[in-house]
XYZ file of C-alpha atoms in Angstrom:
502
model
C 41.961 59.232 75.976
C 39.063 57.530 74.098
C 35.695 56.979 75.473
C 33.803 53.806 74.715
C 29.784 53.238 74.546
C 29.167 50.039 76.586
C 26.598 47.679 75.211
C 23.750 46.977 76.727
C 24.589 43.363 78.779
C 28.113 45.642 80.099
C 25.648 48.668 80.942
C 23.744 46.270 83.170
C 26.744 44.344 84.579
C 28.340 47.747 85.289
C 24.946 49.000 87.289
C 24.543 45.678 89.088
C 28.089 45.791 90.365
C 27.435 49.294 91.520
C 24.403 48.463 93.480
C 26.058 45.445 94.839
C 29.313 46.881 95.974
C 29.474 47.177 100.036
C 30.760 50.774 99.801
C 28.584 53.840 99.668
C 28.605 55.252 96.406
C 26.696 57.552 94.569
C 26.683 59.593 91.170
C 26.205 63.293 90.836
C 25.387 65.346 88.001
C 27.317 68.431 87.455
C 24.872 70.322 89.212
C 24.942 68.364 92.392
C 22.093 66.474 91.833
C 21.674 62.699 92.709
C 22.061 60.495 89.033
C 22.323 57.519 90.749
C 22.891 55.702 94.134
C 23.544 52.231 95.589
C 22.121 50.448 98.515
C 25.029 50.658 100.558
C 24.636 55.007 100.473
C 21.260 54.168 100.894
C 21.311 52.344 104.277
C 24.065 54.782 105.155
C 21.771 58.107 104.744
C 18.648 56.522 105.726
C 16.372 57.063 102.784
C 14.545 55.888 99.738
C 15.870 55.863 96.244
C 12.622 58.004 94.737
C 13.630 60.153 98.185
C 16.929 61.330 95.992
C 16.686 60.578 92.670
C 16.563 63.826 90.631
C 16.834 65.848 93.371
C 19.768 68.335 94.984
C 22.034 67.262 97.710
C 22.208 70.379 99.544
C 18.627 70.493 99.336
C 18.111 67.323 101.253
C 21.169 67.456 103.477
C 22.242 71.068 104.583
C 24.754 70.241 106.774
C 22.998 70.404 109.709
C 20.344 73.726 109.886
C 20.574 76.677 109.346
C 23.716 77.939 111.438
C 26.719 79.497 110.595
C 28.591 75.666 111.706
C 26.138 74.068 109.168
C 27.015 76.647 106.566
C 30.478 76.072 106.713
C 30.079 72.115 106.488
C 27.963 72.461 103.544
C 30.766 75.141 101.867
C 33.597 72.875 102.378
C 31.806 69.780 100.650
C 30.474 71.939 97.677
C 33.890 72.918 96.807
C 35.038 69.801 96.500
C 33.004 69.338 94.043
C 33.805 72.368 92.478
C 37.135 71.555 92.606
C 36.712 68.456 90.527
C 34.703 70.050 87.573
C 37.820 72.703 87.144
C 40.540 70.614 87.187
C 38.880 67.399 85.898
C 40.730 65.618 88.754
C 39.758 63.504 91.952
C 39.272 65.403 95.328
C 39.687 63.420 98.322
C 38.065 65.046 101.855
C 39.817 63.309 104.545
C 37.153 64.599 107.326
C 34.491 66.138 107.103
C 31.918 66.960 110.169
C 28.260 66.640 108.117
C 24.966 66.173 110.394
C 22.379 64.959 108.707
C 18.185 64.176 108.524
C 17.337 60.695 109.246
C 14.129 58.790 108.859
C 13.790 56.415 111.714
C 11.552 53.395 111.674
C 8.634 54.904 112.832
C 8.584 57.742 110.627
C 9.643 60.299 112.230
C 13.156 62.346 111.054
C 15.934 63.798 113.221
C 19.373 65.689 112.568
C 22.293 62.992 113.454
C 26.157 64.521 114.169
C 27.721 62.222 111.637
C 31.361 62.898 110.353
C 32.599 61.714 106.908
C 35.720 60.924 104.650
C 35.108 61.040 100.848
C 36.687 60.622 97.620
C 35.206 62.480 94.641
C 36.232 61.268 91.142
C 34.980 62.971 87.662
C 33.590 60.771 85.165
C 33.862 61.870 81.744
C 30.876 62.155 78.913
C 32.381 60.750 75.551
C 33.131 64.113 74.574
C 35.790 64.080 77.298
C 34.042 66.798 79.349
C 32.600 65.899 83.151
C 29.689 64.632 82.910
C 29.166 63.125 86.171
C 30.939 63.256 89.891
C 31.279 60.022 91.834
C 31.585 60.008 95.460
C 32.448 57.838 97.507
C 32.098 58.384 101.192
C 32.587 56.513 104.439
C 30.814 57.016 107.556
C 33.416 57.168 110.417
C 31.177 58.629 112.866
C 31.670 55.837 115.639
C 35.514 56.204 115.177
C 35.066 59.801 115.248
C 33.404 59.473 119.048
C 35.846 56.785 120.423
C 38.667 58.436 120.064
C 36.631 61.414 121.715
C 35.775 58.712 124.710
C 39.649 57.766 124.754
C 40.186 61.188 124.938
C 38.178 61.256 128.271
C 39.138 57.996 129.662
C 42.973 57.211 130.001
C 42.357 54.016 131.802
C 41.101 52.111 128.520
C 44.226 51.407 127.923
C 43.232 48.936 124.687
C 41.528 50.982 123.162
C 44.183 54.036 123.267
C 46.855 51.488 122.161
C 44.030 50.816 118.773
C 44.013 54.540 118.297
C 47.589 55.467 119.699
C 48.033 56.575 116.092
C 45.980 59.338 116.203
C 44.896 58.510 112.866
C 41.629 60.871 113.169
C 44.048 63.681 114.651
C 46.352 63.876 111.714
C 43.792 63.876 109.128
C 42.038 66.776 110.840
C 45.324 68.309 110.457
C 46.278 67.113 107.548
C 42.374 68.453 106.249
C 43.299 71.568 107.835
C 46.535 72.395 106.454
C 45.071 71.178 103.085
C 42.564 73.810 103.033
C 44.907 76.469 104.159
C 47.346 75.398 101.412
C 44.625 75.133 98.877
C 42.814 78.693 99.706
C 46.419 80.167 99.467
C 47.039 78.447 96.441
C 43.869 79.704 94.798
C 44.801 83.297 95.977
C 48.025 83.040 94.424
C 46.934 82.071 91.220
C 44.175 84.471 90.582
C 46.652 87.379 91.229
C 48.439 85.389 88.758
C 45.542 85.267 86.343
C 44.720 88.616 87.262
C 47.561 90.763 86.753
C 47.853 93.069 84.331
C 51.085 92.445 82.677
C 51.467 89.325 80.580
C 53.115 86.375 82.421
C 53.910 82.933 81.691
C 56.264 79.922 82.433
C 58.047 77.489 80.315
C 60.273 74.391 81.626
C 62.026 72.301 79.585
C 64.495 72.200 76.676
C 61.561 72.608 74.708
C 60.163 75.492 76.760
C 56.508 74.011 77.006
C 53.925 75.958 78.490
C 53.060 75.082 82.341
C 50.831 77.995 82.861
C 49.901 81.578 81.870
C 47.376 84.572 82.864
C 44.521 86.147 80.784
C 47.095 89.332 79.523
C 49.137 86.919 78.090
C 46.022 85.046 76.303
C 44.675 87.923 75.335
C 48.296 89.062 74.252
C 48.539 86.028 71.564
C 45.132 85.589 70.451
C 43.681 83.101 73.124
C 45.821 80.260 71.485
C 45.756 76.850 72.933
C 49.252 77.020 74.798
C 49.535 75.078 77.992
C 51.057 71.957 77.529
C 52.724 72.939 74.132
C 56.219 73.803 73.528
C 56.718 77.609 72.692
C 57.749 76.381 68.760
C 54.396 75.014 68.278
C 52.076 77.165 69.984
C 53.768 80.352 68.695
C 55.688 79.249 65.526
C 55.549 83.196 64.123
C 58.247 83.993 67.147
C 60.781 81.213 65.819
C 62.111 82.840 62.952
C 61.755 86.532 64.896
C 64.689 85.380 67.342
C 62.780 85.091 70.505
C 63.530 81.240 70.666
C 66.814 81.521 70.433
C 66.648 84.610 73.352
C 64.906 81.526 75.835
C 67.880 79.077 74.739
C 70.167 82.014 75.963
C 68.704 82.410 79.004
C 68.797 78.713 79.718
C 72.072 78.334 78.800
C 73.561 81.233 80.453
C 71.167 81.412 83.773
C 71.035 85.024 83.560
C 67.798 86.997 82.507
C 67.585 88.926 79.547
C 65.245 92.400 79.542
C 63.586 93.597 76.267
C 62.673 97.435 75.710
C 60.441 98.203 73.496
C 61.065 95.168 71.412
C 58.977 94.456 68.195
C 57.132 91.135 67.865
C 54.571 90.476 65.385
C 52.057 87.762 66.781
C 49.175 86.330 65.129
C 45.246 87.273 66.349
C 44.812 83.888 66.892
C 45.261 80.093 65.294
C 45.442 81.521 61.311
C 45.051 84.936 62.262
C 46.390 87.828 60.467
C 49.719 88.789 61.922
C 50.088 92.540 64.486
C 53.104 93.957 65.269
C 53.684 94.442 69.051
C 55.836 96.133 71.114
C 56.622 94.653 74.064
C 58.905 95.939 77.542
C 59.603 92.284 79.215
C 62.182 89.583 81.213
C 62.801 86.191 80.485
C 63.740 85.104 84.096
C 65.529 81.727 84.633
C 63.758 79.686 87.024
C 66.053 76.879 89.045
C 65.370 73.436 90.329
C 66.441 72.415 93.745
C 69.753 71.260 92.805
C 70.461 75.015 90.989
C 70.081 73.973 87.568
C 67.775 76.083 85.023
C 64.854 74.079 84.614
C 62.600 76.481 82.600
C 62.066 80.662 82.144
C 59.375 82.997 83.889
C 58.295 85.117 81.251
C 56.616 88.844 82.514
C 56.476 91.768 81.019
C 53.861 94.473 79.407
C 52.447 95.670 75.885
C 53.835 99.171 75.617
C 52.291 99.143 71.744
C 50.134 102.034 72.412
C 53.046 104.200 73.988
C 55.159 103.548 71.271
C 52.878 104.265 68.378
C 51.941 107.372 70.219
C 55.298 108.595 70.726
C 56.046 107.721 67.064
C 52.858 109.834 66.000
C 54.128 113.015 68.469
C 57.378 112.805 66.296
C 55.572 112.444 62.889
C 53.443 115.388 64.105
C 56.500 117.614 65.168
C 58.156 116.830 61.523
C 54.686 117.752 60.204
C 54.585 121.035 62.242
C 58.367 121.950 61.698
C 57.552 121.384 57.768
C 54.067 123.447 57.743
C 56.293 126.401 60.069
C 58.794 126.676 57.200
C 55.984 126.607 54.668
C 54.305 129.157 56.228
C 57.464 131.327 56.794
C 58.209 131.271 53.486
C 54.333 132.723 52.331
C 54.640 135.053 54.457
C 58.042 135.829 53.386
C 56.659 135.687 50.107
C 53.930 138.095 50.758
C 56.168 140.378 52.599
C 58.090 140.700 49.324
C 55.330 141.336 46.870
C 52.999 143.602 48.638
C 56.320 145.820 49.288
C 56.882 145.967 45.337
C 53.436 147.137 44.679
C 53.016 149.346 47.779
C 55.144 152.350 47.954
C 53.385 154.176 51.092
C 54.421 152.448 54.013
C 50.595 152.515 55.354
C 49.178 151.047 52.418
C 51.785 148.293 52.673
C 50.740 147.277 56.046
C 47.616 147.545 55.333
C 47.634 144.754 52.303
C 50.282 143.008 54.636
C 47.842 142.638 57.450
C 44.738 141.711 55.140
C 46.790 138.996 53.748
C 48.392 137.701 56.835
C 44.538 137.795 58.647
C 43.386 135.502 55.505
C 45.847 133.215 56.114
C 45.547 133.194 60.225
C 41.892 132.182 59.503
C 42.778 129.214 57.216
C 45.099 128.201 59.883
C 42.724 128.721 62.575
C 39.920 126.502 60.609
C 42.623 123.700 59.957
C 43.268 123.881 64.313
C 39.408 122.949 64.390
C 40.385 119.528 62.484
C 43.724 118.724 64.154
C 45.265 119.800 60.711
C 43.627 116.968 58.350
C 42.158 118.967 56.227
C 38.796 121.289 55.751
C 35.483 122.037 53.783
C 35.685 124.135 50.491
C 32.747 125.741 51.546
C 34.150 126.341 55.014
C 37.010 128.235 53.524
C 34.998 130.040 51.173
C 32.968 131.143 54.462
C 35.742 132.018 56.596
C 37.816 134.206 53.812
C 34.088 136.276 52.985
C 32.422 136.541 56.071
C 33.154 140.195 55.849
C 31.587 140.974 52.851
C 28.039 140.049 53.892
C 26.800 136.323 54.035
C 24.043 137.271 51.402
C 26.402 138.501 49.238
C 28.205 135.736 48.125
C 25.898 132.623 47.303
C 28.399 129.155 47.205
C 26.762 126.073 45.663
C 28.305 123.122 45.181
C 28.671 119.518 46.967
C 31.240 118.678 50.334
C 34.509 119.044 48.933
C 37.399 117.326 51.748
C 40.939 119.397 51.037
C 44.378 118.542 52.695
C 46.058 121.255 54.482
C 47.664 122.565 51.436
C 44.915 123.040 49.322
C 43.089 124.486 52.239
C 45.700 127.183 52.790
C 46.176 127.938 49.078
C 42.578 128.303 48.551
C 42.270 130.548 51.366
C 45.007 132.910 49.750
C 42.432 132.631 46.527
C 39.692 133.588 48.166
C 40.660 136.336 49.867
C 42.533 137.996 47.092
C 39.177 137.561 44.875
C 37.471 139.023 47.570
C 39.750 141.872 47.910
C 39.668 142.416 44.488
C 35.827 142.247 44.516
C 35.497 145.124 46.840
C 37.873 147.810 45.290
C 36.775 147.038 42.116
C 34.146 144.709 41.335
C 30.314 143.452 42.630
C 31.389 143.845 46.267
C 32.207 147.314 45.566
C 28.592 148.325 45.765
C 25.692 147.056 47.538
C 24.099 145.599 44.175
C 26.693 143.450 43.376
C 26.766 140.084 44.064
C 29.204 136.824 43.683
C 27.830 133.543 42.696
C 31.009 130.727 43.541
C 29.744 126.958 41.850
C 31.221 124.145 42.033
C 31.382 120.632 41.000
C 33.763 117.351 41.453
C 34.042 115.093 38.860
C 36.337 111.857 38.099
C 38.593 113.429 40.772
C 38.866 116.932 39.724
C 37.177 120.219 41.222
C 35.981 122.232 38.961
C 35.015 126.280 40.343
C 33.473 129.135 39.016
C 33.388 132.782 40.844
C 31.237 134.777 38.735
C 30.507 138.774 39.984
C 27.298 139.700 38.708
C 25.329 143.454 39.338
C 28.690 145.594 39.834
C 30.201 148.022 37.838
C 31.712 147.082 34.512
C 35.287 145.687 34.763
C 37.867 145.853 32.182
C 41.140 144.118 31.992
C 43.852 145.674 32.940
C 46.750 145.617 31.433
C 48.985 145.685 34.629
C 48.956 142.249 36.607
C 49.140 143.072 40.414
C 50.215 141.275 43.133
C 46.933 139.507 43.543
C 46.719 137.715 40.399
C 50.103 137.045 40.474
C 49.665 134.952 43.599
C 46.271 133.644 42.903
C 48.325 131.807 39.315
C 51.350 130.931 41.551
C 48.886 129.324 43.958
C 46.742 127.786 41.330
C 49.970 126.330 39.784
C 52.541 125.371 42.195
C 50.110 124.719 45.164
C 47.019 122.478 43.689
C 48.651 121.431 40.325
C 45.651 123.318 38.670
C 44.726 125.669 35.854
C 42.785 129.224 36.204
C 41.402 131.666 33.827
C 40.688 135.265 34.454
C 37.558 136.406 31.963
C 36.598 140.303 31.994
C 33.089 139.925 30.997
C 31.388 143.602 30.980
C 28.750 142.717 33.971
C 31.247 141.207 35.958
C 34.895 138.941 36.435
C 34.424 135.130 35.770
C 37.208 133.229 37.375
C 37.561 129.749 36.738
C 40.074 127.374 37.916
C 39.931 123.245 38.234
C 42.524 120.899 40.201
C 42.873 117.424 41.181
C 42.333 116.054 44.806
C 44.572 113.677 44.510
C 47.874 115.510 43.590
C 50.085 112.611 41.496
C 53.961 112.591 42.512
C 56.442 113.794 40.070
């Protein structure tokens, strides 16, 4: 619809005939207040132009006081209104029952029972939004009270045949039942808008969009849709089959139910597209002659269950994998320390110690939901017993996945074992001074034993180094370095963060 300026001879053509016309009529803005009013509503209210110009209609006429009767009036007549700035169409008010203030010629003002029937039409700005409510309202007070008087007298018999009608009855009624129908109708429809699963309807071959609630909006990125057909307003569905599910359902009359059912939609009119997953029924819906004349759509975003039950099954994979991984270290372990433990209480007791180092890895891992821990964090845990002043760490935050977390943890604790039988842990002198630094990627660490007795190499490799190098090797891709130094053991070992695939 287009919306044309008038010029300034049609502007006053158009405001004389207004003036002129023998029907009350007057123009509200969209906040009830008088625009504009002609001398017929003027002689039928009893006032002034400057009386209402500017000012509120429910200010000046309250429906008669301040009772709960008055209230009520004054209710029904502002939604009217109302209704006409939602739905941008007419509102017609059969009967209404409106007292009002009057002037009378000598000044002095009075509430008169009046009753009224009204039409209220939107006008439109040029930006095709309601600018302005006309109304146009009839006084039909004195019919209003005859056929009360005919009511009272059955002897007037012309009179009862002029209203044998009952006109005034059945508009009461008909006002009555239109209310009823209309507050039932508005109840409907915001359980509609407010339900929590996603609902529309489509009619038509082309399955346009009649209606649909706020779930569904916010369901397809508060897309223009009503009025559209389902190929236009959602043209990422076409090619994903869900058109040609609707044709099925039209064709067939029976409904079709959807579990779980991927759908990628787009966030809104060139939005990026999301993958969905959606539990729903496409429900024929059937004119009166039994024919399918469109398809109730309902149904509910399960997205959130899904990807959770998808992550529960990625984290039981995870778990199974880390419970054979851990099997086979301690397998592993098992194996070695019985090869270099004869006595079957010295084997337990290097069992234990290494089983202990890595149940606190594991238990420092728990903390994080098994993403990963601190360098430092692990070099904490796997010393603690040693003294915290005995063992200085310096270096920045270092972030480690699970695996380098547990294999550093085995590293640790074997240095630190080794450290106390026979290095700078040994006595209360000795120290251990751990540095590190990340560059381009790639930790670099130093564990340097400084103040203990003098080490030198020995020619037999125990278990410990043996796993520290299969650790350092197989576990963080890395190199190490053992250096006997006489005032203490340098270790040094550097590995990537980022492990690349072979």
């Amino acid at each position: 619809m287009k919306y044309l300026e008038l010029s300034d001879v049609a502007a006053r053509d158009m405001a004389r005939a207004f003036d002129a016309s023998p029907n009350p009529y007057t123009m509200l803005t969209t906040d009830f207040c008088y625009a504009g009013v002609n001398q017929a509503y003027l002689d039928v209210v009893g006032r002034q132009r400057d009386d209402l110009i500017g000012r509120n209609l429910f200010d000046l006429f309250d429906g008669g006081g301040q009772g709960d009767q008055a209230r009520e009036n004054a209710r029904q007549l502002r939604a009217s209104f109302e209704r006409v700035l939602k739905t941008g169409q007419p509102d017609h008010i059969a009967l209404i029952h409106y007292p009002i203030e009057v002037v009378d010629p000598e000044g002095q003002t009075r509430i008169e029972d009046r009753y009224w029937s009204a039409t209220h039409t939107p006008i439109r700005g040029i930006d095709g939004d309601v600018a302005y409510i006309l109304q146009h309202t009839t006084d039909i007070t004195e019919l209003q009270n005859l056929r009360k008087r005919v009511a009272g007298d059955r002897d007037q018999a012309t009179v009862a045949d002029l209203l044998s009608s009952n006109v005034l009855a059945r508009a009461e009624h008909l006002q009555t039942d239109n209310l009823r129908l209309q507050s039932e109708r508005n109840r409907l429809l915001d359980i509609f808008m407010q339900a929590p699963g996603f609902i529309a309807v489509l009619t038509g071959p082309d399955f346009v969009f009649q209606m649909h609630n706020e779930a569904y909006a916010e369901l397809t990125g508060h897309r223009s849709l009503n009025g559209m057909p389902v190929a236009e307003a959602l043209p990422e569905v076409v090619a994903q089959g869900f058109l040609d599910l609707l044709k099925q359902v039209r064709q067939t009359g029976e409904a079709f139910e959807g579990h779980a059912m991927p759908v990628q939609l787009g966030t809104g009119e060139h939005g990026a597209l999301r993958t969905h997953y959606l539990d729903f029924v496409y429900q024929p819906l059937r004119d009166g002659q039994g024919d399918v004349a469109g398809v109730f759509v309902q149904g509910h975003d399960v997205t959130d269950v899904v990807e959770a039950g998808n992550r529960q099954k990625l984290m039981i994979d995870e778990l199974n994998h880390r419970v054979k991984n851990t099997l086979a270290t301690v397998q592993s372990i098992a194996m070695q320390t019985a090869r270099t433990h004869a006595e079957p209480e010295t084997f337990a007791e290097g069992f234990q110690a290494r089983l202990m180092s890595l149940s606190h890895t594991h238990n420092l891992l728990t903390r994080t939901h098994w993403e990963g821990a601190e360098l430092a964090d692990i070099l904490t845990h796997e010393t603690e017993a040693h003294g915290s002043m005995r063992i200085l760490p310096n270096g920045p935050v270092v972030s480690l996945d699970p695996a380098q977390a547990l294999s550093l943890g085995m590293i640790f604790h074997e240095l630190a074992t080794n450290a106390a039988k026979h290095g700078a842990l040994q006595s209360g002198d000795g120290r251990v001074l751990v540095d590190w630094s990340i560059q381009d990627g790639t930790v670099s660490l130093v564990w340097r034993e400084i103040d203990g007795p003098s080490v030198v190499a020995s020619e037999h490799r125990g278990f410990g180094s043996r796993l520290i190098e299969r650790n350092v090797r197989h576990d963080l891709a890395g190199q190490s370095r053992f250096d006997y130094a006489p005032d203490g053991l340098i270790f040094s070992l550097t590995f990537p963060l980022e492990r690349t695939a072979t």
